[in-house]
Amino acid sequence: MSRTEAILRLLLALCILPCNTSISSAASTADAFLHCLAAAIPPDLLHTPPSPSYSPLLLSSVRNLRFVTPGTPRPLAIVAAGEASHAQAAVRCGRLHGVSVRVRSGGHDYEGLSYLSLDP
């Protein structure tokens, strides 16, 4: 496996709605965004809150325990990109539907920017 392939396997794109979105608008935006992701990314690489793999994947690289509290906002989806096109699709879908995409690779995110659904 090449270094690039290894990095891509670690890449997690966490998809987060902006906090100034109304509830009804947020629901339709989230649905459209998730539909866009589902059309572009293999289902075994797309993890949403109902997925049994979502929480373990999200929490697998937590380095700062303040991001494991029940009150911490969670991402709409986690994309475990297997190749560059998966990360590109997450960014395209995010841009198209107004969803912020945060990238985490290797768990180096002590300040928690990839865990929070608040824009920095």
GROMACS .gro file of C-alpha atoms in nm:
model
  120
    1MET     CA    1   0.000   0.000   0.000
    2SER     CA    2   0.142   0.340  -0.096
    3ARG     CA    3   0.170   0.631   0.149
    4THR     CA    4  -0.110   0.813  -0.037
    5GLU     CA    5  -0.340   0.512  -0.009
    6ALA     CA    6  -0.267   0.484   0.362
    7ILE     CA    7  -0.348   0.852   0.417
    8LEU     CA    8  -0.671   0.825   0.218
    9ARG     CA    9  -0.782   0.529   0.429
   10LEU     CA   10  -0.745   0.742   0.742
   11LEU     CA   11  -0.929   1.040   0.599
   12LEU     CA   12  -1.259   1.110   0.767
   13ALA     CA   13  -1.480   1.384   0.636
   14LEU     CA   14  -1.722   1.494   0.902
   15CYS     CA   15  -2.018   1.675   0.762
   16ILE     CA   16  -2.178   1.947   0.968
   17LEU     CA   17  -2.475   2.180   0.913
   18PRO     CA   18  -2.422   2.550   0.984
   19CYS     CA   19  -2.578   2.654   1.317
   20ASN     CA   20  -2.781   2.943   1.171
   21THR     CA   21  -3.007   2.704   0.978
   22SER     CA   22  -3.377   2.679   1.080
   23ILE     CA   23  -3.506   2.339   1.192
   24SER     CA   24  -3.728   2.268   0.888
   25SER     CA   25  -3.466   2.400   0.651
   26ALA     CA   26  -3.198   2.197   0.829
   27ALA     CA   27  -3.398   1.876   0.789
   28SER     CA   28  -3.445   1.922   0.415
   29THR     CA   29  -3.082   2.032   0.374
   30ALA     CA   30  -2.962   1.729   0.569
   31ASP     CA   31  -3.179   1.492   0.365
   32ALA     CA   32  -3.060   1.639   0.035
   33PHE     CA   33  -2.699   1.632   0.148
   34LEU     CA   34  -2.719   1.269   0.265
   35HIS     CA   35  -2.889   1.169  -0.061
   36CYS     CA   36  -2.607   1.336  -0.254
   37LEU     CA   37  -2.346   1.150  -0.048
   38ALA     CA   38  -2.528   0.818  -0.088
   39ALA     CA   39  -2.527   0.861  -0.466
   40ALA     CA   40  -2.151   0.922  -0.478
   41ILE     CA   41  -1.999   0.716  -0.198
   42PRO     CA   42  -2.016   0.338  -0.140
   43PRO     CA   43  -2.253   0.256   0.149
   44ASP     CA   44  -1.984   0.084   0.356
   45LEU     CA   45  -1.787   0.411   0.366
   46LEU     CA   46  -2.079   0.637   0.461
   47HIS     CA   47  -2.169   0.637   0.831
   48THR     CA   48  -2.472   0.824   0.968
   49PRO     CA   49  -2.608   0.840   1.327
   50PRO     CA   50  -2.844   0.542   1.277
   51SER     CA   51  -2.550   0.326   1.156
   52PRO     CA   52  -2.406   0.093   1.423
   53SER     CA   53  -2.056   0.194   1.309
   54TYR     CA   54  -2.115   0.572   1.349
   55SER     CA   55  -2.040   0.623   1.721
   56PRO     CA   56  -1.743   0.387   1.742
   57LEU     CA   57  -1.590   0.550   1.435
   58LEU     CA   58  -1.652   0.903   1.563
   59LEU     CA   59  -1.512   0.826   1.908
   60SER     CA   60  -1.224   0.604   1.794
   61SER     CA   61  -0.970   0.884   1.784
   62VAL     CA   62  -1.093   1.123   2.054
   63ARG     CA   63  -0.793   1.278   2.226
   64ASN     CA   64  -0.979   1.543   2.425
   65LEU     CA   65  -1.248   1.401   2.654
   66ARG     CA   66  -1.462   1.716   2.642
   67PHE     CA   67  -1.576   1.597   2.298
   68VAL     CA   68  -1.734   1.276   2.425
   69THR     CA   69  -2.000   1.441   2.641
   70PRO     CA   70  -2.366   1.379   2.549
   71GLY     CA   71  -2.418   1.751   2.480
   72THR     CA   72  -2.149   1.772   2.212
   73PRO     CA   73  -2.311   1.828   1.871
   74ARG     CA   74  -2.241   1.540   1.631
   75PRO     CA   75  -2.180   1.540   1.254
   76LEU     CA   76  -2.454   1.449   1.005
   77ALA     CA   77  -2.230   1.186   0.852
   78ILE     CA   78  -1.881   1.045   0.853
   79VAL     CA   79  -1.722   0.953   0.521
   80ALA     CA   80  -1.436   0.706   0.561
   81ALA     CA   81  -1.287   0.788   0.222
   82GLY     CA   82  -1.121   0.496   0.049
   83GLU     CA   83  -0.994   0.706  -0.239
   84ALA     CA   84  -0.963   1.072  -0.333
   85SER     CA   85  -1.292   1.070  -0.526
   86HIS     CA   86  -1.483   0.996  -0.203
   87ALA     CA   87  -1.337   1.300  -0.027
   88GLN     CA   88  -1.403   1.509  -0.339
   89ALA     CA   89  -1.766   1.392  -0.347
   90ALA     CA   90  -1.813   1.489   0.019
   91VAL     CA   91  -1.678   1.837  -0.052
   92ARG     CA   92  -1.894   1.876  -0.365
   93CYS     CA   93  -2.210   1.763  -0.183
   94GLY     CA   94  -2.130   1.992   0.108
   95ARG     CA   95  -2.080   2.291  -0.118
   96LEU     CA   96  -2.396   2.213  -0.317
   97HIS     CA   97  -2.613   2.184  -0.005
   98GLY     CA   98  -2.447   2.439   0.225
   99VAL     CA   99  -2.302   2.183   0.467
  100SER     CA  100  -1.958   2.244   0.620
  101VAL     CA  101  -1.717   1.956   0.573
  102ARG     CA  102  -1.440   1.905   0.827
  103VAL     CA  103  -1.150   1.674   0.757
  104ARG     CA  104  -0.983   1.457   1.016
  105SER     CA  105  -0.693   1.232   0.929
  106GLY     CA  106  -0.514   1.029   1.190
  107GLY     CA  107  -0.697   1.185   1.486
  108HIS     CA  108  -0.473   1.491   1.522
  109ASP     CA  109  -0.747   1.729   1.631
  110TYR     CA  110  -0.700   1.814   1.998
  111GLU     CA  111  -0.886   2.145   1.963
  112GLY     CA  112  -1.188   1.954   1.837
  113LEU     CA  113  -1.265   2.140   1.515
  114SER     CA  114  -1.373   1.820   1.342
  115TYR     CA  115  -1.604   1.721   1.630
  116LEU     CA  116  -1.810   2.035   1.667
  117SER     CA  117  -2.099   2.144   1.449
  118LEU     CA  118  -2.024   2.508   1.523
  119ASP     CA  119  -1.827   2.710   1.273
  120PRO     CA  120  -1.499   2.830   1.429
   0.00000   0.00000   0.00000
